[in-house]
mmCIF file of C-alpha atoms in Angstrom:
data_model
loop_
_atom_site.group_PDB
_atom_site.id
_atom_site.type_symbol
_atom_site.label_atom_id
_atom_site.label_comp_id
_atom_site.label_asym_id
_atom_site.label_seq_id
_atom_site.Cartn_x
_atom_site.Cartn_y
_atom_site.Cartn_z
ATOM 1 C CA UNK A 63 23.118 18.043 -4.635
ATOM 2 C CA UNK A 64 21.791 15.026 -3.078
ATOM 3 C CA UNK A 65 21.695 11.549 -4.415
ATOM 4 C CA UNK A 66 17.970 11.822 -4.257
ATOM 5 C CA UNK A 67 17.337 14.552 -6.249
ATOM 6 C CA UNK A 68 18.822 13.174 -9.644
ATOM 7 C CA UNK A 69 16.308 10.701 -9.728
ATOM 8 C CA UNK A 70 14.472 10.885 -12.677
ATOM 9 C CA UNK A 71 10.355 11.685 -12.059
ATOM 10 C CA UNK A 72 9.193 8.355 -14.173
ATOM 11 C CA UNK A 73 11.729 6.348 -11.264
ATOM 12 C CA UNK A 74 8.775 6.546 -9.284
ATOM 13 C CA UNK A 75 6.156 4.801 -11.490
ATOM 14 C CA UNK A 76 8.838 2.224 -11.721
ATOM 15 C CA UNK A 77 7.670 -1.488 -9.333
ATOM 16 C CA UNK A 78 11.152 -3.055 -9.366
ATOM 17 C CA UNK A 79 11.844 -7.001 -7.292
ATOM 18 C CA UNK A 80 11.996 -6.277 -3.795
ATOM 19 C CA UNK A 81 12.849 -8.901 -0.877
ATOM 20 C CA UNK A 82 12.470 -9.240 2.787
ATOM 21 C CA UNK A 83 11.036 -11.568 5.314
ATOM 22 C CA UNK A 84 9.948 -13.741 3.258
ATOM 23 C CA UNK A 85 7.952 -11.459 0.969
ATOM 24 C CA UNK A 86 9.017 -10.250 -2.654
ATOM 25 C CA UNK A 87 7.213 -7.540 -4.157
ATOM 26 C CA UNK A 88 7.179 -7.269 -7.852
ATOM 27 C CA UNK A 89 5.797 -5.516 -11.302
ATOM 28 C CA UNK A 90 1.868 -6.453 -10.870
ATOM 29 C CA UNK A 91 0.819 -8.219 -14.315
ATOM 30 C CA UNK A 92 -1.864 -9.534 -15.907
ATOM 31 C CA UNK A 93 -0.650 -13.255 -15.049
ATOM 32 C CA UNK A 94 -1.302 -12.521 -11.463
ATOM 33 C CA UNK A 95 -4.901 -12.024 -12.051
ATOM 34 C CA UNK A 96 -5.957 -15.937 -11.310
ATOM 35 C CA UNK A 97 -4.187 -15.690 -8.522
ATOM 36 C CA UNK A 98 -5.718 -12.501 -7.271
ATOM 37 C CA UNK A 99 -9.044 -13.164 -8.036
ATOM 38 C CA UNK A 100 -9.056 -16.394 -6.010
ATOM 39 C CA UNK A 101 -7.503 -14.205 -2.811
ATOM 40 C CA UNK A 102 -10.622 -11.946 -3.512
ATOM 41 C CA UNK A 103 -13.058 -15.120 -3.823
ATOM 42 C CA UNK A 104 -11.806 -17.203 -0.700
ATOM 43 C CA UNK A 105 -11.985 -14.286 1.108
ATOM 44 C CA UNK A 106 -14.718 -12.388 0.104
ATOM 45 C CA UNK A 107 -12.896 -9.087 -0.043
ATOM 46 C CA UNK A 108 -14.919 -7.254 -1.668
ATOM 47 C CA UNK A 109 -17.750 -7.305 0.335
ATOM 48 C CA UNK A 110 -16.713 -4.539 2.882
ATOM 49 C CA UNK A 111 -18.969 -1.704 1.963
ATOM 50 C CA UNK A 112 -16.182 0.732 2.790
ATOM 51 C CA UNK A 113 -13.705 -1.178 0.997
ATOM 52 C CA UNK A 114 -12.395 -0.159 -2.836
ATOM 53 C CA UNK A 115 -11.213 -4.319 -3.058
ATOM 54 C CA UNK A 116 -12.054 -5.170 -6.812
ATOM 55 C CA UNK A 117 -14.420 -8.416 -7.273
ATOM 56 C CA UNK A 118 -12.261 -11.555 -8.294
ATOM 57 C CA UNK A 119 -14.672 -11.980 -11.797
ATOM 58 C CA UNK A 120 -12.873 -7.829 -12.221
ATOM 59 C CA UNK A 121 -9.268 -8.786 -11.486
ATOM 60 C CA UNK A 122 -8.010 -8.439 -15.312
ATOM 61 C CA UNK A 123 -10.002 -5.448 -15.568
ATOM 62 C CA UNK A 124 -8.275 -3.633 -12.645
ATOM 63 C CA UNK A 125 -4.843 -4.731 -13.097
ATOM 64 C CA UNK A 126 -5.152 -2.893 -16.892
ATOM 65 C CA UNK A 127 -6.598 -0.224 -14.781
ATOM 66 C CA UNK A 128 -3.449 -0.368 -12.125
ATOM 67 C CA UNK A 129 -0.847 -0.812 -15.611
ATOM 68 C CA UNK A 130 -2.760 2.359 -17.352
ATOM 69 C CA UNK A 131 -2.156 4.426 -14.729
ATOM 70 C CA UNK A 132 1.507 3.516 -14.154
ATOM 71 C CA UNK A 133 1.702 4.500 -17.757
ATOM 72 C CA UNK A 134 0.437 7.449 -16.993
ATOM 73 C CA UNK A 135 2.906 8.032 -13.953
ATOM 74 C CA UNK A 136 0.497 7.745 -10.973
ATOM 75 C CA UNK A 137 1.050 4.704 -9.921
ATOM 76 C CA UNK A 138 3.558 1.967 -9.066
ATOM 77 C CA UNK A 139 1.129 -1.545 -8.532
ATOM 78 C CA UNK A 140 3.428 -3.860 -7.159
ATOM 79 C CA UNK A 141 1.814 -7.699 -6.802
ATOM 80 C CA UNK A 142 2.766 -9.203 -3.210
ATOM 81 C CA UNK A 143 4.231 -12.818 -3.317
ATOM 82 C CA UNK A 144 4.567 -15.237 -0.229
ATOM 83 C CA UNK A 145 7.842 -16.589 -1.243
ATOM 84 C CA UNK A 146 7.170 -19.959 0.625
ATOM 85 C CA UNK A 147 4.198 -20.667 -1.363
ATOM 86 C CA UNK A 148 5.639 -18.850 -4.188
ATOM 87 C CA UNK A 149 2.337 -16.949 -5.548
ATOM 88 C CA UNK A 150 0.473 -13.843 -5.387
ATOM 89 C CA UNK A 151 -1.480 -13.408 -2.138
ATOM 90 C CA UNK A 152 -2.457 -10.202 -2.288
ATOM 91 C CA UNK A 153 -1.477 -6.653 -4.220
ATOM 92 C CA UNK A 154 -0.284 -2.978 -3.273
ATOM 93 C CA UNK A 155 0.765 0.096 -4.978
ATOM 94 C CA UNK A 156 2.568 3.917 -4.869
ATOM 95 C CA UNK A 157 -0.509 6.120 -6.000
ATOM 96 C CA UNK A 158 -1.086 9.474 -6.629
ATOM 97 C CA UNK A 159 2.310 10.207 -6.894
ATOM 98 C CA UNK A 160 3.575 13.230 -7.224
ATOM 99 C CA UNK A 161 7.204 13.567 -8.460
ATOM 100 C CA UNK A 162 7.784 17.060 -8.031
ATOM 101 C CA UNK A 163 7.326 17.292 -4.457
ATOM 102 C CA UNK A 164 8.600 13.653 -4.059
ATOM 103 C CA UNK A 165 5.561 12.352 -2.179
ATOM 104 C CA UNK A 166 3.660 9.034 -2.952
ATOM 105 C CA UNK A 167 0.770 7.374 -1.233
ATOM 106 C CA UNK A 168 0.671 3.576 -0.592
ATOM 107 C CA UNK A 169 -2.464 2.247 -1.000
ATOM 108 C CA UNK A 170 -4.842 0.345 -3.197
ATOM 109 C CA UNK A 171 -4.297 -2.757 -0.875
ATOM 110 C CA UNK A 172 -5.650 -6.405 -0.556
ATOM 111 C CA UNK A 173 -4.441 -9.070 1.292
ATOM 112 C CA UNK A 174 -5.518 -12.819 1.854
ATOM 113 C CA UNK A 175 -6.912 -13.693 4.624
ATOM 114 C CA UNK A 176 -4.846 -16.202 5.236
ATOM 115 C CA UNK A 177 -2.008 -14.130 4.930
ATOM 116 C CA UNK A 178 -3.068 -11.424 7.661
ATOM 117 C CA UNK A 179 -1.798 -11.515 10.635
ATOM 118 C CA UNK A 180 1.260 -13.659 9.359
ATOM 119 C CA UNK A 181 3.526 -10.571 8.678
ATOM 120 C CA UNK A 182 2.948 -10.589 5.362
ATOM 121 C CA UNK A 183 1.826 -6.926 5.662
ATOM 122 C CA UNK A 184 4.125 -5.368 7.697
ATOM 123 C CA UNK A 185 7.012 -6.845 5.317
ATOM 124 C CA UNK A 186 5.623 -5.481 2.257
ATOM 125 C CA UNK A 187 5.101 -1.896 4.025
ATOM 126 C CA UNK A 188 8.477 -1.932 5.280
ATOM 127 C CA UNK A 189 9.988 -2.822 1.420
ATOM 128 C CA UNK A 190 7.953 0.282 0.234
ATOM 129 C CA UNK A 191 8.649 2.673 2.807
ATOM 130 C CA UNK A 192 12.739 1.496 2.765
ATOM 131 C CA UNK A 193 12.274 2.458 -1.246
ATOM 132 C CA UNK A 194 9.887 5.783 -0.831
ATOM 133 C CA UNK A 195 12.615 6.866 1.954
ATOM 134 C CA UNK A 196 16.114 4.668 0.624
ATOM 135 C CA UNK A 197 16.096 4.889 -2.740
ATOM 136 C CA UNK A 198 13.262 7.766 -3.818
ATOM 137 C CA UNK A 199 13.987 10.635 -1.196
ATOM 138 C CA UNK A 200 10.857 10.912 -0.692
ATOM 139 C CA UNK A 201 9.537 13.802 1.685
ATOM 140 C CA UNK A 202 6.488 12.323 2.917
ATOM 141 C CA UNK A 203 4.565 8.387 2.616
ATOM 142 C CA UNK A 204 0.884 9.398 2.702
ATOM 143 C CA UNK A 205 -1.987 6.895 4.254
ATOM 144 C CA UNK A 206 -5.397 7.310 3.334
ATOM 145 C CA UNK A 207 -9.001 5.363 4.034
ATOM 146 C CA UNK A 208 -12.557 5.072 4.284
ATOM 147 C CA UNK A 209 -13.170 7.094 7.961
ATOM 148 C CA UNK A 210 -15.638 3.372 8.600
ATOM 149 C CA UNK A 211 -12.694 1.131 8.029
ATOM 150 C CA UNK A 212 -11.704 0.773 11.436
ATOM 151 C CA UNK A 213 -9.615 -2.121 10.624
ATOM 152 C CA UNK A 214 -7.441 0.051 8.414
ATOM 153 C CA UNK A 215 -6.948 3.318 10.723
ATOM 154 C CA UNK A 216 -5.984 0.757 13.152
ATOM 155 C CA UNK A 217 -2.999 -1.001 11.081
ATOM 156 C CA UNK A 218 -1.919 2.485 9.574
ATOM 157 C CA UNK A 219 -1.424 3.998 12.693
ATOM 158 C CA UNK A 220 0.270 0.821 13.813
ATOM 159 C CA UNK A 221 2.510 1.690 11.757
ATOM 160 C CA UNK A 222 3.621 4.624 13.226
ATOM 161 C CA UNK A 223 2.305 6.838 10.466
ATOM 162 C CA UNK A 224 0.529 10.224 12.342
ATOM 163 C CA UNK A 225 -2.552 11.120 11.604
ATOM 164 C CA UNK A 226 -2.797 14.378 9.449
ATOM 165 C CA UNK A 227 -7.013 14.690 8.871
ATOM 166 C CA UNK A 228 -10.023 14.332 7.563
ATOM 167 C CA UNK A 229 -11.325 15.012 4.397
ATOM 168 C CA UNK A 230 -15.183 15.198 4.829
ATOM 169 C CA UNK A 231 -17.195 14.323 1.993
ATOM 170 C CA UNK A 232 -13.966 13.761 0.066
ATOM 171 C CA UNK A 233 -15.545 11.269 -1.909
ATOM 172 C CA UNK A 234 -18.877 9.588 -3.496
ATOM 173 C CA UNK A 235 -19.493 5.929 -4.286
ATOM 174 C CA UNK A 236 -22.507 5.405 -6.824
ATOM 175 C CA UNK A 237 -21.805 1.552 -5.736
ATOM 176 C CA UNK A 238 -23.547 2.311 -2.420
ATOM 177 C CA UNK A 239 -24.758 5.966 -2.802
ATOM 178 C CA UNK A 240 -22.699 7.407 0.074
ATOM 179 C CA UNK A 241 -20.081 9.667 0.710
ATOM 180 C CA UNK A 242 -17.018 8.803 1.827
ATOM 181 C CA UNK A 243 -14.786 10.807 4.916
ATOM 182 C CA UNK A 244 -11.225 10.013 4.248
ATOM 183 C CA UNK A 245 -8.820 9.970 7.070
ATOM 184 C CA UNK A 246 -5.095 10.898 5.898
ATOM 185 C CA UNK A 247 -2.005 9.897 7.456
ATOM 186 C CA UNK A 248 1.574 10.253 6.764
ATOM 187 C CA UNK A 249 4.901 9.343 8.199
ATOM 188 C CA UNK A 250 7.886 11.561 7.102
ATOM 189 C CA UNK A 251 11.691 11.272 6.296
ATOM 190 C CA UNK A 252 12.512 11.899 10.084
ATOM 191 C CA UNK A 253 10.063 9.447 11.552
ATOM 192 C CA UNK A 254 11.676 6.491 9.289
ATOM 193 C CA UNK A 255 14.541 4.775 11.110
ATOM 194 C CA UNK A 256 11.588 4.601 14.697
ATOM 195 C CA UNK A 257 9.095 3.105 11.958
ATOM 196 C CA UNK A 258 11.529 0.570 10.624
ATOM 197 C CA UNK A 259 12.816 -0.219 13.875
ATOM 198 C CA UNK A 260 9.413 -1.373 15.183
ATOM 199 C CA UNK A 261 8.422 -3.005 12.096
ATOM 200 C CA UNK A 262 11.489 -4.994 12.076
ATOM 201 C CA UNK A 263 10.248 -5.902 16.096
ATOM 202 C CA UNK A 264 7.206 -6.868 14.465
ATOM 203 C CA UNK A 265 8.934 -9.022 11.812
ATOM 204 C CA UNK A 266 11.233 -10.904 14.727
ATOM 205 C CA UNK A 267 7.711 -11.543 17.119
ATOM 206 C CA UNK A 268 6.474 -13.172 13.881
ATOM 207 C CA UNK A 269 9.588 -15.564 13.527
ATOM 208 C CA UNK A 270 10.202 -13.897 9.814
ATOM 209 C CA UNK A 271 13.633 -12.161 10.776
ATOM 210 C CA UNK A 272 16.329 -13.753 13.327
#
């Protein structure tokens, strides 16, 4: 019996400290909502149509949202600190998990701007997919986003993650009466040690690793 296997279901729900390149990742709480909500403002995150970013005067709102649903086992919300300035800059999260067939989905991202493009990102995807793969066993990392966010498909498939499909008419925003096409990707167990290898590259170019 695998290591992997006698880890207990509510493990994944679990956000424990994580450290790389100059990024920790941590238990999202409701003390990082003045933090987030001024990413969101400075920003202006949440003005992407296609975008699910929640507006900064809604930060406490969602991170009870994000904390009920870890509760609940579906998610893992993780808040994403910049060691060197030593706050929140942005926030991610395991979602939709499913235990049983050890697959998660990392999503429900934000970033500052100021922080994209530093390698901010690609550290915090790498300390996720190290734990999904390292630590949870898990059998596939899914990707998923708004078919119009071009931005996103882009930096997912960076990533190395494949693409698996689209949902079409997956699903509908009142917000903006439309329906949303949701592209799916994934990168599994096998594909790990090429993704990590190129996201550590990525980590060196950006002078975070030596």
């Amino acid at each position: 019996m695998s290591q992997s296997s006698l880890i207990p279901a509510s493990e994944f729900s679990t956000a424990p400290t994580m450290a790389f390149a100059g990024v920790r990742l941590g238990q999202l709480a409701a003390s990082h909502a003045p933090d987030l909500a001024e990413v969101v403002a400075a920003g202006r995150l949440d003005e992407d149509w296609f975008a699910t970013t929640p507006p900064a005067q809604q930060m406490e709102a969602n991170i009870a949202q994000r904390l009920d649903s870890q509760a609940a086992g579906t998610m893992a919300p993780f808040a994403i600190i910049d060691t060197s300035a030593g706050k929140a800059v942005g926030a991610t999260a395991y979602l939709n998990i499913d235990a049983a067939n050890r697959r998660v989905e990392i999503g429900s991202t934000f970033l500052a701007v100021a922080a994209q493009g530093t390698g901010i990102n690609p550290a915090a995807k790498y300390l996720l997919l190290r734990r999904a793969f390292e630590v949870l066993g898990c059998y596939s990392v899914a990707f998923c986003t708004h078919w119009h966010n071009e931005a996103s498909r882009a930096a997912i498939a960076r990533l190395g993650a494949k693409q698996d499909g689209v949902l079409r008419n997956h699903k509908y925003d009142p917000a903006t009466g439309t329906l949303r096409d949701t592209v799916i990707f994934s990168i599994l167990p096998h594909e790990w040690p090429a993704v990590r290898t190129q996201l550590e590259a990525r980590l060196r170019r950006h002078g975070r690793l030596g």
